[in-house]
PDB file of C-alpha atoms and ligand atoms in Angstrom:
ATOM      1  CA  MET A  27     103.807  94.781 140.275  1.00 42.00           C
ATOM      2  CA  ARG A  28     101.648  94.556 137.185  1.00 46.00           C
ATOM      3  CA  HIS A  29      98.822  92.041 136.970  1.00 51.00           C
ATOM      4  CA  ASP A  30      96.753  93.241 134.036  1.00 52.00           C
ATOM      5  CA  GLU A  31      98.032  92.371 130.623  1.00 46.00           C
ATOM      6  CA  LYS A  32      97.196  94.480 127.632  1.00 44.00           C
ATOM      7  CA  LEU A  33      95.601  91.967 125.362  1.00 39.00           C
ATOM      8  CA  SER A  34      95.583  91.777 121.631  1.00 41.00           C
ATOM      9  CA  PRO A  35      92.212  90.695 120.183  1.00 43.00           C
ATOM     10  CA  ALA A  36      93.202  87.152 119.251  1.00 45.00           C
ATOM     11  CA  GLY A  37      95.304  84.308 120.524  1.00 52.00           C
ATOM     12  CA  GLN A  38      95.788  85.509 124.090  1.00 81.00           C
ATOM     13  CA  LEU A  39      94.838  83.415 127.086  1.00 92.00           C
ATOM     14  CA  TRP A  40      95.007  85.647 130.112  1.00 94.00           C
ATOM     15  CA  ALA A  41      92.998  88.634 131.294  1.00 94.00           C
ATOM     16  CA  VAL A  42      95.096  88.824 134.444  1.00 94.00           C
ATOM     17  CA  ARG A  43      98.371  87.066 134.978  1.00 94.00           C
ATOM     18  CA  LEU A  44     100.034  86.697 138.357  1.00 95.00           C
ATOM     19  CA  HIS A  45     103.594  87.917 138.858  1.00 93.00           C
ATOM     20  CA  TRP A  46     104.251  86.736 142.405  1.00 96.00           C
ATOM     21  CA  ALA A  47     107.531  84.913 143.069  1.00 95.00           C
ATOM     22  CA  ASN A  48     107.239  81.103 142.885  1.00 96.00           C
ATOM     23  CA  VAL A  49     103.626  81.319 141.668  1.00 97.00           C
ATOM     24  CA  VAL A  50     102.006  80.646 138.299  1.00 96.00           C
ATOM     25  CA  GLY A  51      98.437  81.430 137.285  1.00 96.00           C
ATOM     26  CA  GLY A  52      95.891  84.149 136.714  1.00 96.00           C
ATOM     27  CA  VAL A  53      92.409  84.520 135.279  1.00 97.00           C
ATOM     28  CA  ASN A  54      91.879  83.460 131.697  1.00 97.00           C
ATOM     29  CA  CYS A  55      89.952  85.587 129.217  1.00 96.00           C
ATOM     30  CA  ARG A  56      87.254  84.373 126.859  1.00 95.00           C
ATOM     31  CA  GLY A  57      89.384  84.958 123.795  1.00 92.00           C
ATOM     32  CA  PRO A  58      88.121  84.780 120.215  1.00 90.00           C
ATOM     33  CA  HIS A  59      84.578  83.418 120.134  1.00 92.00           C
ATOM     34  CA  ASP A  60      81.293  83.226 118.281  1.00 91.00           C
ATOM     35  CA  PRO A  61      79.067  85.987 119.745  1.00 88.00           C
ATOM     36  CA  ASP A  62      75.968  83.874 119.035  1.00 89.00           C
ATOM     37  CA  ASP A  63      77.249  80.971 121.151  1.00 92.00           C
ATOM     38  CA  ASN A  64      77.298  81.792 124.885  1.00 93.00           C
ATOM     39  CA  ARG A  65      79.721  78.942 125.563  1.00 94.00           C
ATOM     40  CA  SER A  66      82.220  79.510 122.776  1.00 94.00           C
ATOM     41  CA  GLY A  67      85.699  80.775 123.532  1.00 95.00           C
ATOM     42  CA  LEU A  68      87.922  79.636 126.385  1.00 97.00           C
ATOM     43  CA  ASN A  69      85.193  78.099 128.548  1.00 98.00           C
ATOM     44  CA  VAL A  70      86.848  75.956 131.251  1.00 98.00           C
ATOM     45  CA  SER A  71      83.738  74.283 132.726  1.00 97.00           C
ATOM     46  CA  TYR A  72      82.473  70.822 131.851  1.00 97.00           C
ATOM     47  CA  TYR A  73      79.139  71.591 133.517  1.00 95.00           C
ATOM     48  CA  VAL A  74      77.658  74.277 131.274  1.00 95.00           C
ATOM     49  CA  GLY A  75      76.651  72.207 128.260  1.00 93.00           C
ATOM     50  CA  ASP A  76      79.793  72.838 126.231  1.00 95.00           C
ATOM     51  CA  ASP A  77      81.509  70.180 124.137  1.00 95.00           C
ATOM     52  CA  ALA A  78      83.796  68.187 126.475  1.00 97.00           C
ATOM     53  CA  HIS A  79      86.598  67.959 123.904  1.00 97.00           C
ATOM     54  CA  ARG A  80      86.558  71.713 123.468  1.00 96.00           C
ATOM     55  CA  VAL A  81      86.681  72.232 127.252  1.00 97.00           C
ATOM     56  CA  ALA A  82      89.573  69.763 127.583  1.00 97.00           C
ATOM     57  CA  ALA A  83      91.525  71.575 124.862  1.00 96.00           C
ATOM     58  CA  ASN A  84      90.887  74.955 126.517  1.00 97.00           C
ATOM     59  CA  ARG A  85      92.009  73.697 129.916  1.00 98.00           C
ATOM     60  CA  ARG A  86      95.100  72.054 128.416  1.00 97.00           C
ATOM     61  CA  ARG A  87      96.135  75.307 126.716  1.00 95.00           C
ATOM     62  CA  ILE A  88      95.795  77.239 129.955  1.00 96.00           C
ATOM     63  CA  LEU A  89      97.642  74.677 132.077  1.00 97.00           C
ATOM     64  CA  GLN A  90     100.414  74.418 129.462  1.00 96.00           C
ATOM     65  CA  SER A  91     100.806  78.176 129.542  1.00 95.00           C
ATOM     66  CA  MET A  92     101.405  77.864 133.309  1.00 95.00           C
ATOM     67  CA  GLY A  93     103.872  74.994 132.837  1.00 96.00           C
ATOM     68  CA  ALA A  94     101.398  72.960 134.888  1.00 97.00           C
ATOM     69  CA  GLN A  95     100.041  70.484 132.343  1.00 96.00           C
ATOM     70  CA  ASP A  96     101.256  67.501 134.403  1.00 96.00           C
ATOM     71  CA  TRP A  97     100.235  68.785 137.828  1.00 96.00           C
ATOM     72  CA  PRO A  98      97.122  67.615 139.669  1.00 96.00           C
ATOM     73  CA  VAL A  99      94.222  70.081 139.596  1.00 97.00           C
ATOM     74  CA  VAL A 100      91.784  70.723 142.450  1.00 97.00           C
ATOM     75  CA  THR A 101      88.451  72.341 141.615  1.00 98.00           C
ATOM     76  CA  ALA A 102      85.317  72.887 143.695  1.00 97.00           C
ATOM     77  CA  GLY A 103      81.597  72.329 143.561  1.00 97.00           C
ATOM     78  CA  GLN A 104      80.872  76.057 143.944  1.00 97.00           C
ATOM     79  CA  VAL A 105      77.658  76.907 145.771  1.00 97.00           C
ATOM     80  CA  HIS A 106      77.963  80.666 146.533  1.00 96.00           C
ATOM     81  CA  GLY A 107      78.881  79.750 150.096  1.00 96.00           C
ATOM     82  CA  SER A 108      81.861  80.636 152.248  1.00 97.00           C
ATOM     83  CA  HIS A 109      83.463  77.242 152.878  1.00 97.00           C
ATOM     84  CA  VAL A 110      87.235  77.318 152.312  1.00 98.00           C
ATOM     85  CA  VAL A 111      89.154  74.031 152.078  1.00 97.00           C
ATOM     86  CA  THR A 112      92.876  73.510 152.674  1.00 97.00           C
ATOM     87  CA  VAL A 113      94.406  71.165 150.114  1.00 96.00           C
ATOM     88  CA  HIS A 114      97.011  68.844 151.624  1.00 93.00           C
ATOM     89  CA  GLU A 115      99.554  66.592 149.964  1.00 85.00           C
ATOM     90  CA  ASP A 116      97.421  63.458 150.082  1.00 82.00           C
ATOM     91  CA  MET A 117      94.252  65.100 148.643  1.00 75.00           C
ATOM     92  CA  GLN A 118      91.412  64.686 151.095  1.00 74.00           C
ATOM     93  CA  PRO A 119      89.169  61.613 150.952  1.00 77.00           C
ATOM     94  CA  GLY A 120      86.220  64.024 150.667  1.00 88.00           C
ATOM     95  CA  PHE A 121      87.280  65.028 147.146  1.00 94.00           C
ATOM     96  CA  ASP A 122      85.485  63.540 144.142  1.00 94.00           C
ATOM     97  CA  PRO A 123      87.199  62.744 140.865  1.00 93.00           C
ATOM     98  CA  SER A 124      85.925  64.872 137.972  1.00 95.00           C
ATOM     99  CA  ALA A 125      86.933  65.619 134.402  1.00 95.00           C
ATOM    100  CA  ALA A 126      88.643  68.832 135.497  1.00 96.00           C
ATOM    101  CA  GLY A 127      90.464  67.263 138.449  1.00 95.00           C
ATOM    102  CA  MET A 128      89.755  66.392 142.072  1.00 96.00           C
ATOM    103  CA  ARG A 129      86.659  68.285 143.172  1.00 96.00           C
ATOM    104  CA  SER A 130      85.916  69.515 146.670  1.00 96.00           C
ATOM    105  CA  PRO A 131      82.134  69.506 147.130  1.00 96.00           C
ATOM    106  CA  GLN A 132      80.222  72.577 148.363  1.00 97.00           C
ATOM    107  CA  THR A 133      83.342  74.708 148.426  1.00 97.00           C
ATOM    108  CA  ASP A 134      84.024  78.274 147.289  1.00 98.00           C
ATOM    109  CA  GLY A 135      87.606  78.692 148.405  1.00 98.00           C
ATOM    110  CA  LEU A 136      90.809  76.650 148.223  1.00 98.00           C
ATOM    111  CA  VAL A 137      94.196  77.272 149.848  1.00 98.00           C
ATOM    112  CA  THR A 138      97.384  75.237 149.807  1.00 97.00           C
ATOM    113  CA  GLN A 139     101.082  75.102 150.588  1.00 97.00           C
ATOM    114  CA  GLN A 140     101.622  72.136 148.267  1.00 96.00           C
ATOM    115  CA  PRO A 141     103.848  72.928 145.309  1.00 96.00           C
ATOM    116  CA  HIS A 142     102.788  71.746 141.853  1.00 96.00           C
ATOM    117  CA  VAL A 143      99.075  71.496 142.674  1.00 96.00           C
ATOM    118  CA  VAL A 144      96.762  73.748 140.638  1.00 98.00           C
ATOM    119  CA  LEU A 145      93.819  75.349 142.449  1.00 98.00           C
ATOM    120  CA  ASN A 146      91.026  76.272 140.001  1.00 98.00           C
ATOM    121  CA  LEU A 147      87.658  77.980 140.476  1.00 98.00           C
ATOM    122  CA  MET A 148      85.264  79.183 137.749  1.00 98.00           C
ATOM    123  CA  PHE A 149      83.421  82.442 137.124  1.00 98.00           C
ATOM    124  CA  ALA A 150      81.052  84.466 134.967  1.00 96.00           C
ATOM    125  CA  ASP A 151      80.621  87.905 136.671  1.00 96.00           C
ATOM    126  CA  CYS A 152      81.418  86.803 140.253  1.00 97.00           C
ATOM    127  CA  VAL A 153      84.658  88.030 141.821  1.00 98.00           C
ATOM    128  CA  PRO A 154      87.797  85.852 141.701  1.00 98.00           C
ATOM    129  CA  ILE A 155      90.174  86.571 144.588  1.00 98.00           C
ATOM    130  CA  LEU A 156      93.702  85.203 144.416  1.00 98.00           C
ATOM    131  CA  LEU A 157      95.811  85.198 147.581  1.00 98.00           C
ATOM    132  CA  TYR A 158      99.528  84.847 148.180  1.00 98.00           C
ATOM    133  CA  CYS A 159     101.939  84.811 151.086  1.00 98.00           C
ATOM    134  CA  ALA A 160     105.707  84.505 150.488  1.00 96.00           C
ATOM    135  CA  GLU A 161     106.643  83.229 153.959  1.00 95.00           C
ATOM    136  CA  PRO A 162     105.382  80.621 154.580  1.00 96.00           C
ATOM    137  CA  LEU A 163     104.751  80.109 150.892  1.00 97.00           C
ATOM    138  CA  THR A 164     100.957  79.806 150.617  1.00 98.00           C
ATOM    139  CA  VAL A 165      98.369  80.473 147.900  1.00 98.00           C
ATOM    140  CA  GLY A 166      94.603  80.549 147.691  1.00 98.00           C
ATOM    141  CA  VAL A 167      91.675  81.272 145.408  1.00 98.00           C
ATOM    142  CA  LEU A 168      88.151  82.379 146.349  1.00 98.00           C
ATOM    143  CA  HIS A 169      84.812  82.692 144.534  1.00 98.00           C
ATOM    144  CA  ALA A 170      82.827  85.721 145.708  1.00 98.00           C
ATOM    145  CA  GLY A 171      79.411  86.409 144.269  1.00 96.00           C
ATOM    146  CA  TRP A 172      77.092  88.561 146.346  1.00 96.00           C
ATOM    147  CA  ARG A 173      76.144  85.723 148.676  1.00 97.00           C
ATOM    148  CA  GLY A 174      79.769  84.692 149.240  1.00 97.00           C
ATOM    149  CA  THR A 175      80.769  88.323 149.691  1.00 96.00           C
ATOM    150  CA  ALA A 176      77.997  88.804 152.252  1.00 95.00           C
ATOM    151  CA  ALA A 177      79.086  85.569 153.972  1.00 97.00           C
ATOM    152  CA  ARG A 178      82.600  87.081 154.195  1.00 97.00           C
ATOM    153  CA  ILE A 179      84.427  84.489 152.151  1.00 98.00           C
ATOM    154  CA  ALA A 180      87.304  86.972 151.772  1.00 98.00           C
ATOM    155  CA  GLU A 181      87.753  86.933 155.540  1.00 98.00           C
ATOM    156  CA  LYS A 182      87.468  83.144 155.686  1.00 98.00           C
ATOM    157  CA  GLY A 183      90.047  82.780 152.921  1.00 98.00           C
ATOM    158  CA  VAL A 184      92.489  84.986 154.805  1.00 98.00           C
ATOM    159  CA  GLY A 185      91.716  82.951 157.938  1.00 98.00           C
ATOM    160  CA  ALA A 186      92.555  79.708 156.120  1.00 98.00           C
ATOM    161  CA  MET A 187      95.872  81.207 154.960  1.00 98.00           C
ATOM    162  CA  CYS A 188      96.616  82.310 158.538  1.00 98.00           C
ATOM    163  CA  ALA A 189      95.826  78.837 159.885  1.00 98.00           C
ATOM    164  CA  LEU A 190      98.783  77.693 157.746  1.00 97.00           C
ATOM    165  CA  GLY A 191     101.075  80.293 159.328  1.00 98.00           C
ATOM    166  CA  ALA A 192     100.561  83.352 157.105  1.00 98.00           C
ATOM    167  CA  LYS A 193     100.182  86.800 158.667  1.00 98.00           C
ATOM    168  CA  PRO A 194      97.466  89.077 157.242  1.00 98.00           C
ATOM    169  CA  THR A 195      99.951  91.924 156.862  1.00 98.00           C
ATOM    170  CA  ALA A 196     102.105  89.673 154.644  1.00 98.00           C
ATOM    171  CA  ILE A 197      99.275  88.478 152.380  1.00 98.00           C
ATOM    172  CA  HIS A 198      98.910  89.858 148.859  1.00 98.00           C
ATOM    173  CA  ALA A 199      95.650  89.729 146.911  1.00 98.00           C
ATOM    174  CA  VAL A 200      94.536  90.102 143.327  1.00 97.00           C
ATOM    175  CA  ILE A 201      90.844  90.857 142.870  1.00 97.00           C
ATOM    176  CA  GLY A 202      90.271  89.652 139.323  1.00 97.00           C
ATOM    177  CA  PRO A 203      87.882  90.706 136.560  1.00 97.00           C
ATOM    178  CA  ALA A 204      84.244  90.806 137.704  1.00 97.00           C
ATOM    179  CA  ILE A 205      81.045  92.605 136.830  1.00 97.00           C
ATOM    180  CA  CYS A 206      81.523  96.319 137.576  1.00 95.00           C
ATOM    181  CA  GLY A 207      79.252  98.419 139.764  1.00 92.00           C
ATOM    182  CA  LYS A 208      77.684 100.209 136.814  1.00 92.00           C
ATOM    183  CA  CYS A 209      76.679  96.894 135.226  1.00 94.00           C
ATOM    184  CA  TYR A 210      75.522  95.248 138.435  1.00 94.00           C
ATOM    185  CA  GLU A 211      72.045  96.331 139.429  1.00 93.00           C
ATOM    186  CA  VAL A 212      70.715  94.414 142.424  1.00 93.00           C
ATOM    187  CA  GLY A 213      67.623  94.026 144.569  1.00 92.00           C
ATOM    188  CA  PRO A 214      67.145  95.339 148.107  1.00 90.00           C
ATOM    189  CA  GLU A 215      68.137  91.990 149.659  1.00 92.00           C
ATOM    190  CA  VAL A 216      71.621  92.313 148.155  1.00 92.00           C
ATOM    191  CA  LEU A 217      72.026  95.938 149.208  1.00 89.00           C
ATOM    192  CA  GLU A 218      70.909  95.048 152.693  1.00 88.00           C
ATOM    193  CA  ALA A 219      73.258  92.062 152.999  1.00 90.00           C
ATOM    194  CA  LEU A 220      76.255  94.033 151.749  1.00 89.00           C
ATOM    195  CA  SER A 221      75.490  97.082 153.894  1.00 86.00           C
ATOM    196  CA  LEU A 222      76.269  94.942 156.957  1.00 87.00           C
ATOM    197  CA  LEU A 223      79.885  94.451 155.831  1.00 89.00           C
ATOM    198  CA  PRO A 224      82.738  96.597 157.134  1.00 86.00           C
ATOM    199  CA  GLY A 225      83.523  99.683 155.066  1.00 77.00           C
ATOM    200  CA  PRO A 226      80.698  99.297 152.569  1.00 60.00           C
ATOM    201  CA  GLY A 227      80.690 102.991 151.687  1.00 64.00           C
ATOM    202  CA  LYS A 228      82.531 102.963 148.379  1.00 60.00           C
ATOM    203  CA  ALA A 229      81.017  99.667 147.286  1.00 62.00           C
ATOM    204  CA  LEU A 230      77.519 101.097 147.544  1.00 69.00           C
ATOM    205  CA  LEU A 231      77.960 104.833 147.045  1.00 61.00           C
ATOM    206  CA  GLU A 232      79.316 106.685 144.009  1.00 63.00           C
ATOM    207  CA  LEU A 233      77.140 104.376 141.947  1.00 71.00           C
ATOM    208  CA  PRO A 234      73.594 104.627 140.601  1.00 76.00           C
ATOM    209  CA  ARG A 235      70.876 103.557 143.012  1.00 81.00           C
ATOM    210  CA  ASN A 236      70.604  99.762 143.470  1.00 89.00           C
ATOM    211  CA  HIS A 237      74.084  99.181 142.063  1.00 91.00           C
ATOM    212  CA  VAL A 238      76.987  97.652 143.924  1.00 91.00           C
ATOM    213  CA  SER A 239      80.647  96.898 143.287  1.00 92.00           C
ATOM    214  CA  LEU A 240      81.370  93.416 144.591  1.00 95.00           C
ATOM    215  CA  ALA A 241      85.080  93.948 143.913  1.00 95.00           C
ATOM    216  CA  GLU A 242      85.114  97.003 146.180  1.00 93.00           C
ATOM    217  CA  ALA A 243      83.094  95.200 148.872  1.00 94.00           C
ATOM    218  CA  ASN A 244      85.694  92.434 148.887  1.00 96.00           C
ATOM    219  CA  ARG A 245      88.573  94.926 148.858  1.00 96.00           C
ATOM    220  CA  GLN A 246      87.067  96.510 151.963  1.00 94.00           C
ATOM    221  CA  LEU A 247      86.815  93.097 153.615  1.00 96.00           C
ATOM    222  CA  LEU A 248      90.478  92.371 152.852  1.00 97.00           C
ATOM    223  CA  LEU A 249      91.476  95.769 154.321  1.00 96.00           C
ATOM    224  CA  HIS A 250      89.368  94.938 157.366  1.00 96.00           C
ATOM    225  CA  CYS A 251      91.447  91.716 157.674  1.00 97.00           C
ATOM    226  CA  GLU A 252      94.561  93.954 157.836  1.00 97.00           C
ATOM    227  CA  LEU A 253      95.943  93.280 154.405  1.00 98.00           C
ATOM    228  CA  PRO A 254      97.981  96.360 153.453  1.00 98.00           C
ATOM    229  CA  GLU A 255      96.227  98.556 150.880  1.00 97.00           C
ATOM    230  CA  GLU A 256      99.247  98.434 148.558  1.00 97.00           C
ATOM    231  CA  ALA A 257      99.172  94.606 148.663  1.00 97.00           C
ATOM    232  CA  ILE A 258      95.694  94.479 147.075  1.00 97.00           C
ATOM    233  CA  HIS A 259      95.477  94.841 143.314  1.00 97.00           C
ATOM    234  CA  THR A 260      91.997  95.212 141.814  1.00 96.00           C
ATOM    235  CA  SER A 261      91.495  94.512 138.126  1.00 96.00           C
ATOM    236  CA  GLN A 262      89.563  97.281 136.389  1.00 94.00           C
ATOM    237  CA  LEU A 263      88.267  94.860 133.765  1.00 96.00           C
ATOM    238  CA  CYS A 264      84.481  94.338 133.815  1.00 97.00           C
ATOM    239  CA  THR A 265      83.271  90.946 132.640  1.00 97.00           C
ATOM    240  CA  ARG A 266      80.201  92.550 131.070  1.00 96.00           C
ATOM    241  CA  CYS A 267      81.326  95.905 129.625  1.00 96.00           C
ATOM    242  CA  GLY A 268      85.128  95.581 129.514  1.00 94.00           C
ATOM    243  CA  ASP A 269      87.130  95.675 126.292  1.00 91.00           C
ATOM    244  CA  VAL A 270      88.613  92.203 126.848  1.00 92.00           C
ATOM    245  CA  PRO A 271      86.046  89.446 126.189  1.00 94.00           C
ATOM    246  CA  MET A 272      85.080  87.533 129.345  1.00 96.00           C
ATOM    247  CA  PHE A 273      82.142  85.281 130.181  1.00 97.00           C
ATOM    248  CA  SER A 274      79.250  87.234 131.701  1.00 96.00           C
ATOM    249  CA  TYR A 275      76.118  85.636 133.073  1.00 94.00           C
ATOM    250  CA  ARG A 276      74.304  88.961 132.939  1.00 92.00           C
ATOM    251  CA  ALA A 277      75.414  89.747 129.397  1.00 92.00           C
ATOM    252  CA  ALA A 278      74.377  86.274 128.231  1.00 91.00           C
ATOM    253  CA  GLY A 279      71.046  86.516 130.035  1.00 87.00           C
ATOM    254  CA  GLY A 280      71.561  83.086 131.592  1.00 81.00           C
ATOM    255  CA  GLY A 281      73.528  79.985 130.578  1.00 88.00           C
ATOM    256  CA  THR A 282      77.072  80.870 129.700  1.00 95.00           C
ATOM    257  CA  GLY A 283      80.568  79.462 129.656  1.00 97.00           C
ATOM    258  CA  LEU A 284      82.910  80.177 132.541  1.00 98.00           C
ATOM    259  CA  HIS A 285      86.435  81.553 132.738  1.00 98.00           C
ATOM    260  CA  GLY A 286      88.781  80.249 135.398  1.00 98.00           C
ATOM    261  CA  ALA A 287      91.073  81.504 138.115  1.00 98.00           C
ATOM    262  CA  PHE A 288      94.127  79.264 138.347  1.00 98.00           C
ATOM    263  CA  ILE A 289      96.932  79.396 140.902  1.00 98.00           C
ATOM    264  CA  ALA A 290      99.783  77.057 141.795  1.00 98.00           C
ATOM    265  CA  LEU A 291     103.056  77.139 143.669  1.00 97.00           C
ATOM    266  CA  ALA A 292     105.780  76.574 141.095  1.00 95.00           C
ATOM    267  CA  ARG A 293     108.710  76.163 143.447  1.00 76.00           C
ATOM    268  CA  ASP A 294     110.389  72.807 143.226  1.00 60.00           C
ATOM    269  CA  PRO A 295     110.047  71.138 146.630  1.00 49.00           C
ATOM    270  CA  HIS A 296     113.597  69.752 146.427  1.00 45.00           C
TER     271      HIS A 296
HETATM  272 ZN1  LIG B   6      80.650  96.900 133.497  1.00 54.87          ZN
END
């Protein structure tokens, strides 16, 4: 199964596109942009100081490409935590309306079994994790920066899928584009937090001192949760040094646009 698309320099939307049965989505790329404007390109966030009309047009293009332009969208007030919310048919009363859709506050992971509901989280260097189980048909998306990784959001996301009837050995994962280990130099507090995770070896070793691969740390966590190795696909695209333009907080040196991870069940309920 192939998740990385070879992108031409202009006009493409996706850095990673999902090819799971009955699922639409992926992680969008930054696309053509003005290198002097940290928010230009396919920014999907209304909260980074970008023009709201431009954000709306970007989001519409992406949702149209999924065939999901008329489906409700659930986003999250991401706080680098490990809280994962299950989205039910009636949309929880705890959700707030926002320009991008219904927003679950203080949440870094969303899972659902509802068809035709788009789950959407936003990123600039942090790791997007997309989850899928065919039976029962369940999807999820997680936001894993170093704090979320250390708080084991990968494990909590798998747990939320399992609470809906999925088995870990039947869950597939895509670890999307994120800052690579070579580009991600960190302080001792990060190294210490990540060294407590299961199987940290490859995430911390084979890299220059004080560097860490958050993608590998999360892959190890998913393996620890008993996902089969062959069911985990890790994108090799770095948001900072990769050859497909993505938003990168580190590259921008601060305020930047965000790309999105989008996932929805496309199966008609009837
Ligand atoms: Zn890199």
